[in-house]
Tab-separated table of C-alpha atoms in Angstrom:
chain	number	residue	atom	x	y	z
F	1	MET	CA	14.097	36.275	41.882
F	2	ASN	CA	17.185	36.828	39.697
F	3	LYS	CA	17.805	35.188	36.311
F	4	PHE	CA	20.240	32.649	37.796
F	5	ASN	CA	17.677	31.394	40.329
F	6	LEU	CA	14.998	31.198	37.646
F	7	LEU	CA	17.304	29.132	35.436
F	8	LEU	CA	18.199	26.839	38.369
F	9	LEU	CA	14.500	26.308	39.181
F	10	PHE	CA	13.766	25.460	35.543
F	11	ILE	CA	16.596	22.902	35.433
F	12	LEU	CA	15.452	21.252	38.685
F	13	ASN	CA	11.867	20.988	37.445
F	14	PHE	CA	13.059	19.501	34.184
F	15	LEU	CA	15.189	16.895	35.970
F	16	ILE	CA	12.378	15.924	38.327
F	17	PHE	CA	9.969	15.508	35.423
F	18	SER	CA	12.443	13.569	33.291
F	19	CYS	CA	13.589	11.180	35.988
F	20	GLY	CA	10.265	10.429	37.638
F	21	SER	CA	9.522	6.712	37.964
F	22	ASN	CA	5.918	7.136	36.813
F	23	ASN	CA	6.528	8.788	33.440
F	24	GLY	CA	6.490	5.484	31.504
F	25	ASN	CA	10.021	6.026	30.139
F	26	LYS	CA	11.970	4.159	32.804
F	27	LYS	CA	14.814	2.180	31.292
F	28	SER	CA	14.145	-1.532	31.319
F	29	ASP	CA	16.380	-4.037	33.083
F	30	PHE	CA	15.859	-6.343	30.085
F	31	SER	CA	16.677	-6.181	26.391
F	32	LEU	CA	15.412	-8.110	23.386
F	33	GLN	CA	18.254	-9.832	21.531
F	34	ILE	CA	18.030	-11.285	18.004
F	35	ASN	CA	20.402	-13.977	16.800
F	36	GLU	CA	23.627	-12.501	15.408
F	37	ASN	CA	22.042	-9.091	16.038
F	38	LYS	CA	20.409	-9.359	12.630
F	39	SER	CA	17.861	-6.833	11.402
F	40	GLU	CA	17.424	-8.184	7.863
F	41	PHE	CA	15.971	-11.582	7.033
F	42	LYS	CA	14.744	-13.509	4.013
F	43	LEU	CA	11.440	-15.278	3.647
F	44	ASN	CA	11.744	-18.806	5.121
F	45	ASP	CA	14.622	-17.811	7.430
F	46	GLU	CA	14.429	-18.727	11.110
F	47	LEU	CA	14.342	-15.861	13.577
F	48	LYS	CA	15.775	-16.629	17.019
F	49	ALA	CA	15.335	-14.177	19.867
F	50	SER	CA	15.991	-14.137	23.588
F	51	ILE	CA	15.652	-11.859	26.596
F	52	LEU	CA	18.890	-10.513	28.043
F	53	ASN	CA	18.519	-10.332	31.837
F	54	THR	CA	21.727	-8.697	33.094
F	55	LYS	CA	20.458	-8.218	36.660
F	56	ASN	CA	19.173	-11.796	36.918
F	57	LYS	CA	15.730	-10.658	37.947
F	58	SER	CA	13.071	-13.298	38.453
F	59	ILE	CA	11.005	-13.640	35.253
F	60	ASP	CA	7.459	-14.998	35.487
F	61	SER	CA	6.886	-15.237	31.733
F	62	VAL	CA	7.575	-13.536	28.408
F	63	SER	CA	4.897	-13.016	25.733
F	64	PHE	CA	6.051	-12.563	22.126
F	65	PHE	CA	4.194	-10.655	19.402
F	66	PHE	CA	4.830	-10.168	15.697
F	67	ASN	CA	3.261	-6.870	14.543
F	68	ASP	CA	0.960	-6.952	17.581
F	69	GLN	CA	-0.218	-10.467	16.762
F	70	TYR	CA	0.295	-12.723	19.764
F	71	LEU	CA	2.517	-15.724	19.009
F	72	ASN	CA	3.364	-17.527	22.245
F	73	SER	CA	4.765	-17.250	25.759
F	74	SER	CA	7.823	-18.761	27.389
F	75	LYS	CA	9.346	-18.999	30.839
F	76	ASP	CA	12.989	-18.900	29.755
F	77	GLY	CA	12.644	-15.888	27.411
F	78	ASN	CA	13.757	-17.779	24.295
F	79	PHE	CA	11.799	-17.593	21.069
F	80	ASN	CA	12.023	-19.155	17.583
F	81	LEU	CA	9.912	-18.175	14.544
F	82	ASN	CA	10.042	-19.638	11.055
F	83	LEU	CA	9.511	-16.773	8.622
F	84	ASP	CA	7.713	-18.856	6.013
F	85	LYS	CA	4.161	-17.517	6.299
F	86	VAL	CA	4.788	-13.914	7.316
F	87	ARG	CA	4.273	-10.692	5.407
F	88	LEU	CA	7.335	-9.074	3.903
F	89	GLY	CA	8.702	-5.611	4.542
F	90	ASN	CA	9.367	-3.642	7.703
F	91	GLN	CA	8.038	-5.560	10.705
F	92	LEU	CA	8.121	-5.317	14.483
F	93	LEU	CA	9.015	-8.035	16.984
F	94	LYS	CA	7.700	-7.290	20.470
F	95	ALA	CA	8.217	-9.002	23.829
F	96	ILE	CA	6.427	-8.250	27.098
F	97	VAL	CA	8.474	-9.399	30.096
F	98	TYR	CA	6.474	-10.045	33.278
F	99	SER	CA	8.652	-9.975	36.392
F	100	GLU	CA	8.351	-8.999	40.047
F	101	GLU	CA	4.910	-7.439	39.598
F	102	SER	CA	5.953	-5.326	36.592
F	103	ALA	CA	5.693	-5.602	32.809
F	104	ASP	CA	8.406	-4.358	30.432
F	105	THR	CA	7.632	-3.966	26.724
F	106	LEU	CA	10.613	-4.471	24.398
F	107	THR	CA	10.647	-4.055	20.604
F	108	ARG	CA	13.008	-4.655	17.691
F	109	SER	CA	12.468	-3.575	14.088
F	110	ILE	CA	13.350	-6.059	11.371
F	111	GLN	CA	13.046	-6.212	7.600
F	112	ILE	CA	11.967	-9.336	5.747
F	113	LEU	CA	12.853	-9.596	2.047
F	114	ASN	CA	11.743	-12.013	-0.643
F	115	THR	CA	14.001	-14.915	-1.560
F	116	LYS	CA	13.726	-14.476	-5.342
F	117	ALA	CA	14.262	-11.619	-7.753
F	118	PRO	CA	11.124	-10.586	-9.679
F	119	VAL	CA	10.587	-12.341	-13.012
F	120	LEU	CA	11.015	-9.848	-15.869
F	121	TYR	CA	8.255	-9.574	-18.471
F	122	THR	CA	7.772	-7.714	-21.706
F	123	TYR	CA	4.654	-7.213	-23.794
F	124	GLU	CA	3.118	-7.370	-27.252
F	125	VAL	CA	0.471	-4.914	-28.443
F	126	ILE	CA	-2.537	-6.902	-29.649
F	127	ASN	CA	-4.841	-3.991	-30.396
F	128	SER	CA	-5.341	-0.288	-29.691
F	129	TYR	CA	-8.453	1.787	-29.081
F	130	PRO	CA	-9.159	5.539	-28.977
F	131	HIS	CA	-8.734	7.338	-25.661
F	132	ASP	CA	-9.558	10.954	-24.794
F	133	ILE	CA	-6.224	12.780	-25.059
F	134	THR	CA	-7.351	15.242	-22.364
F	135	SER	CA	-7.994	12.482	-19.790
F	136	TYR	CA	-5.529	12.552	-16.901
F	137	THR	CA	-6.195	8.884	-16.142
F	138	GLN	CA	-6.101	7.894	-12.476
F	139	GLY	CA	-8.194	4.731	-12.399
F	140	LEU	CA	-9.414	2.263	-15.019
F	141	GLU	CA	-11.641	-0.777	-14.521
F	142	PHE	CA	-13.998	-3.057	-16.427
F	143	HIS	CA	-17.446	-4.142	-15.324
F	144	GLY	CA	-18.733	-6.547	-17.937
F	145	ASP	CA	-17.727	-5.091	-21.291
F	146	THR	CA	-17.988	-1.508	-20.067
F	147	LEU	CA	-14.955	0.527	-19.106
F	148	TYR	CA	-15.001	2.936	-16.158
F	149	GLU	CA	-12.427	5.696	-15.792
F	150	SER	CA	-11.459	8.152	-13.049
F	151	ILE	CA	-9.874	11.370	-14.329
F	152	GLY	CA	-7.806	13.596	-12.050
F	153	GLN	CA	-6.557	17.159	-11.502
F	154	TYR	CA	-8.201	19.943	-9.530
F	155	GLY	CA	-11.120	21.512	-11.379
F	156	LYS	CA	-11.018	18.763	-14.024
F	157	SER	CA	-11.752	15.587	-12.038
F	158	LYS	CA	-14.432	13.292	-13.463
F	159	LEU	CA	-15.934	9.828	-13.322
F	160	ARG	CA	-16.785	8.251	-16.657
F	161	LYS	CA	-18.385	5.227	-18.228
F	162	VAL	CA	-16.732	4.629	-21.622
F	163	ASP	CA	-17.231	2.391	-24.647
F	164	LEU	CA	-13.869	0.720	-25.285
F	165	GLU	CA	-14.250	0.222	-29.043
F	166	SER	CA	-15.200	3.769	-29.948
F	167	GLY	CA	-13.938	5.749	-26.962
F	168	GLU	CA	-17.428	7.292	-26.659
F	169	VAL	CA	-18.264	8.679	-23.220
F	170	LEU	CA	-21.506	6.962	-22.174
F	171	LYS	CA	-21.951	8.701	-18.820
F	172	GLU	CA	-19.980	11.328	-16.945
F	173	ILE	CA	-20.096	13.330	-13.722
F	174	GLU	CA	-17.738	16.075	-12.572
F	175	LEU	CA	-16.300	16.302	-9.073
F	176	ASP	CA	-16.269	19.554	-7.102
F	177	GLU	CA	-13.221	21.711	-7.744
F	178	GLN	CA	-11.615	20.981	-4.365
F	179	TYR	CA	-11.220	17.291	-5.196
F	180	PHE	CA	-8.425	15.585	-7.160
F	181	ALA	CA	-9.834	12.219	-8.276
F	182	GLU	CA	-7.695	9.095	-7.987
F	183	GLY	CA	-8.218	5.320	-8.294
F	184	ILE	CA	-11.510	3.442	-8.596
F	185	THR	CA	-12.805	-0.073	-8.062
F	186	ILE	CA	-16.181	-1.787	-8.495
F	187	LEU	CA	-17.590	-4.272	-6.004
F	188	GLY	CA	-21.143	-5.518	-6.430
F	189	ASP	CA	-23.343	-2.629	-7.503
F	190	LYS	CA	-21.087	0.018	-5.966
F	191	LEU	CA	-18.226	2.020	-7.434
F	192	TYR	CA	-15.587	3.386	-5.058
F	193	GLN	CA	-13.444	6.394	-5.955
F	194	LEU	CA	-10.503	7.889	-4.082
F	195	THR	CA	-9.438	11.500	-3.870
F	196	TRP	CA	-5.781	12.391	-3.533
F	197	GLN	CA	-5.082	14.598	-0.496
F	198	GLU	CA	-8.613	15.334	0.636
F	199	GLY	CA	-8.741	12.316	2.977
F	200	GLU	CA	-12.076	11.192	1.592
F	201	GLY	CA	-13.383	8.598	-0.833
F	202	PHE	CA	-16.756	8.441	-2.572
F	203	ILE	CA	-19.255	5.613	-3.011
F	204	TYR	CA	-21.533	5.660	-6.062
F	205	ASP	CA	-24.396	3.613	-7.404
F	206	LEU	CA	-22.781	1.870	-10.366
F	207	ASP	CA	-25.638	2.434	-12.816
F	208	SER	CA	-26.731	5.962	-11.989
F	209	PHE	CA	-23.445	7.446	-10.626
F	210	GLU	CA	-25.517	8.801	-7.740
F	211	LYS	CA	-23.269	9.392	-4.744
F	212	THR	CA	-24.540	7.170	-1.919
F	213	GLY	CA	-21.824	7.655	0.680
F	214	THR	CA	-18.298	8.662	1.614
F	215	PHE	CA	-15.447	7.106	3.601
F	216	GLY	CA	-12.361	8.382	5.387
F	217	TYR	CA	-8.777	7.185	5.141
F	218	ASN	CA	-8.196	6.447	8.840
F	219	GLN	CA	-4.483	5.632	9.099
F	220	SER	CA	-3.263	6.771	5.671
F	221	GLU	CA	-3.047	10.371	4.510
F	222	GLU	CA	-3.509	10.051	0.738
F	223	GLY	CA	-5.501	8.089	-1.833
F	224	TRP	CA	-3.752	6.640	-4.899
F	225	GLY	CA	-5.059	3.341	-6.278
F	226	LEU	CA	-7.851	0.811	-5.630
F	227	CYS	CA	-8.676	-2.760	-6.633
F	228	ASN	CA	-10.591	-5.694	-5.149
F	229	ASN	CA	-10.695	-9.489	-5.232
F	230	GLY	CA	-14.454	-9.767	-4.810
F	231	GLN	CA	-14.157	-9.802	-1.021
F	232	LYS	CA	-11.463	-7.359	0.060
F	233	ILE	CA	-10.553	-3.919	-1.231
F	234	PHE	CA	-6.888	-2.946	-1.619
F	235	LYS	CA	-5.738	0.682	-1.459
F	236	SER	CA	-2.377	2.297	-2.175
F	237	ASP	CA	-1.410	5.622	-0.626
F	238	GLY	CA	2.021	6.445	-2.079
F	239	THR	CA	3.942	4.900	0.808
F	240	GLU	CA	5.315	1.368	1.109
F	241	LYS	CA	1.886	0.153	2.238
F	242	ILE	CA	-1.009	-1.326	0.288
F	243	TRP	CA	-3.908	-1.264	2.724
F	244	ILE	CA	-6.509	-4.007	3.005
F	245	LEU	CA	-9.929	-2.470	3.622
F	246	ASP	CA	-13.020	-3.872	5.246
F	247	PRO	CA	-15.523	-3.976	2.330
F	248	GLU	CA	-18.390	-2.905	4.596
F	249	THR	CA	-16.838	-0.037	6.572
F	250	LEU	CA	-13.865	0.760	4.266
F	251	ALA	CA	-11.678	0.877	7.384
F	252	GLU	CA	-7.974	0.112	6.871
F	253	LYS	CA	-7.647	-3.193	8.724
F	254	SER	CA	-4.122	-4.264	7.768
F	255	TYR	CA	-1.583	-3.891	4.977
F	256	ILE	CA	1.060	-5.559	2.844
F	257	GLN	CA	4.347	-3.982	1.778
F	258	PRO	CA	5.481	-4.686	-1.815
F	259	THR	CA	8.989	-6.109	-1.422
F	260	THR	CA	11.663	-7.586	-3.668
F	261	HIS	CA	14.709	-9.641	-2.715
F	262	LYS	CA	16.559	-6.355	-2.105
F	263	SER	CA	14.218	-3.689	-0.766
F	264	VAL	CA	10.742	-2.478	0.132
F	265	SER	CA	9.115	-0.476	-2.689
F	266	THR	CA	6.949	2.655	-2.618
F	267	LYS	CA	4.818	4.905	-4.870
F	268	PHE	CA	2.477	2.257	-6.231
F	269	ASN	CA	-0.315	4.049	-8.002
F	270	GLU	CA	-3.063	2.452	-10.127
F	271	LEU	CA	-3.998	-1.040	-8.917
F	272	GLU	CA	-5.743	-3.906	-10.727
F	273	TRP	CA	-6.702	-7.413	-9.605
F	274	VAL	CA	-5.534	-9.912	-12.253
F	275	ASN	CA	-5.873	-13.668	-11.759
F	276	GLY	CA	-5.151	-13.647	-8.041
F	277	LYS	CA	-2.392	-11.015	-8.121
F	278	ILE	CA	-2.252	-7.245	-7.738
F	279	TYR	CA	-0.895	-5.426	-10.783
F	280	ALA	CA	0.430	-1.993	-9.797
F	281	ASN	CA	2.287	0.673	-11.696
F	282	THR	CA	4.926	2.751	-9.954
F	283	TYR	CA	4.249	6.467	-10.261
F	284	GLN	CA	6.490	8.116	-12.879
F	285	LYS	CA	7.908	4.744	-13.913
F	286	ASP	CA	7.134	2.671	-17.004
F	287	GLY	CA	6.830	-0.631	-15.177
F	288	VAL	CA	3.991	-2.616	-13.631
F	289	ALA	CA	4.699	-4.821	-10.613
F	290	ILE	CA	2.985	-8.166	-10.077
F	291	ILE	CA	2.394	-8.431	-6.317
F	292	ASN	CA	1.444	-11.409	-4.171
F	293	PRO	CA	-1.519	-10.103	-2.106
F	294	GLU	CA	-0.837	-12.507	0.766
F	295	ASN	CA	2.696	-11.463	1.722
F	296	GLY	CA	3.571	-8.494	-0.528
F	297	ALA	CA	6.241	-10.275	-2.596
F	298	ILE	CA	6.900	-8.560	-5.927
F	299	GLU	CA	6.923	-11.641	-8.124
F	300	GLY	CA	7.265	-9.946	-11.501
F	301	ILE	CA	7.928	-6.672	-13.315
F	302	ILE	CA	6.400	-5.827	-16.709
F	303	ASN	CA	8.521	-3.376	-18.707
F	304	PHE	CA	6.352	-0.942	-20.692
F	305	SER	CA	9.205	1.542	-21.255
F	306	ASP	CA	8.586	2.209	-24.972
F	307	LEU	CA	4.765	2.142	-24.948
F	308	ARG	CA	4.533	5.922	-24.565
F	309	ASN	CA	6.259	6.296	-27.938
F	310	LYS	CA	3.250	4.649	-29.612
F	311	VAL	CA	0.849	7.509	-28.781
F	312	THR	CA	0.579	11.056	-30.120
F	313	GLN	CA	3.398	13.164	-28.700
F	314	HIS	CA	2.299	16.506	-27.222
F	315	ASN	CA	3.322	18.906	-24.441
F	316	LYS	CA	0.827	17.520	-21.890
F	317	LEU	CA	1.706	13.865	-22.468
F	318	ASP	CA	2.353	12.217	-19.112
F	319	VAL	CA	3.236	8.873	-17.544
F	320	LEU	CA	1.842	5.363	-17.824
F	321	ASN	CA	-1.176	5.083	-15.525
F	322	GLY	CA	-4.245	2.958	-16.079
F	323	ILE	CA	-4.530	-0.838	-15.909
F	324	ALA	CA	-7.787	-2.650	-16.686
F	325	TYR	CA	-8.341	-6.417	-16.820
F	326	ASN	CA	-11.472	-7.938	-18.319
F	327	PRO	CA	-11.939	-11.338	-16.625
F	328	GLU	CA	-14.686	-12.295	-19.084
F	329	THR	CA	-12.273	-12.140	-22.037
F	330	ASP	CA	-8.990	-12.605	-20.122
F	331	LYS	CA	-7.608	-9.464	-21.763
F	332	LEU	CA	-5.390	-6.789	-20.224
F	333	TYR	CA	-5.425	-3.115	-21.193
F	334	VAL	CA	-3.127	-0.220	-20.283
F	335	THR	CA	-3.024	3.505	-20.980
F	336	GLY	CA	-1.513	6.672	-19.554
F	337	LYS	CA	-2.239	10.230	-18.509
F	338	ASN	CA	-3.233	12.272	-21.601
F	339	TRP	CA	-2.607	9.357	-23.959
F	340	ASP	CA	-4.791	9.112	-27.058
F	341	LYS	CA	-4.796	5.307	-27.069
F	342	ILE	CA	-5.677	2.391	-24.826
F	343	PHE	CA	-3.644	-0.719	-25.619
F	344	GLU	CA	-4.654	-4.344	-25.340
F	345	VAL	CA	-1.431	-6.125	-24.428
F	346	LYS	CA	-0.178	-9.676	-24.127
F	347	ILE	CA	2.386	-10.260	-21.352
F	348	MET	CA	5.385	-12.499	-22.057
F	349	GLU	CA	8.377	-13.535	-19.986
F	350	LYS	CA	11.650	-12.067	-21.254
C-alpha cells in the first residue's frame, strides 16, 4: 500500500470516529440562553434562562441545575433564579432537556460578584512578643492560652507548641525531609497539619504530638492554609477555592470562592476563624481578607503594609504569614516568615 492510500485510510478512519452518533459529542438541537447573553452577575440579581429550540422538537421537560444542585423542572424551558442565597465566584448553570427519547445536557458558565466593595481596615499594635527569627511560619493557632505553630521548608519543617509571652518552645517534632509543612488547625483533641505539594495531611494527638493518621487532598493538588469553626474544616490550596472538609473523613465536600465586587481572588494562604468569619492573608501581600464563609464574599481588607518594618531586618526576612485568634481573650495576633516578633493587634476601620 503506497503512502497516499495509507493517508487516505487514516483520514477516513478519523472521520468515521469523529462523526459517529454514539461518541457522546453529537451537537445538540438545543441551546441554553441567558437573558441579555450575560455571563457576569451581582449578588441579588435575577438570572433568567431559556431553552432555544430552533427545530421545534417536542420537549417533554427541562431540569435545571446550579453547580450540580437540582433546582427545578419546567415544560416550557424557561427558568428564573434569584441570586440572593448563592455562593459567589465562577459557577455553572446546567439544563438537561428531555425530548423524543433523548436527553441533551447544556451548560453555561457565569460569574457572580459581590454587590459591595470590601471595607478597608487598619490596625494598632497593642503588644509584641518574641518569635523565633528562624521560623518560616506557615500556620499559627491558639488552643487555650497555648500557641501552636507549623514551620515550613524542606528539611526544616516542624510542629511546635510555644509559650506566647516568652517565645519558649514547649514541644517540638520535626517532619521528614520530603515534606514542606503548611497550615494547621485544632479541632477537639486533634491537630491537623497540611503539607504543600505532597498531597497529604497529618493528624496528631494534640497533647503528645503522636501522629495518629493521614489524609489525602482528593480534588485539590496543594495544601496552604487551614481553619475550623468547631464543626467544619476550611482549607486553601492556592487557587480561587477554599474547600470545606468533612471533619470525619477530611474529604473535600464543597468550596467557596473569595470574591469582591470586581473579581474572584486567589492565593489565600494562612487561614483563621475569627468571630464567624475567615481571616486569610494573600501570599506575598501585606493584607488580610475578611471572608464570609457562607458565600465567599470578601467583606473587608486589613492593611498590614508597614508591619514588616517593625521587626529586625535581615536577608531572610519574608512575608506576612501567621494569624492567630484567641477566643478566650478576644485578641488577634499576627506574624510573618522569619520575623522576630508576634504582634497583638487591634483592627480599626479606616
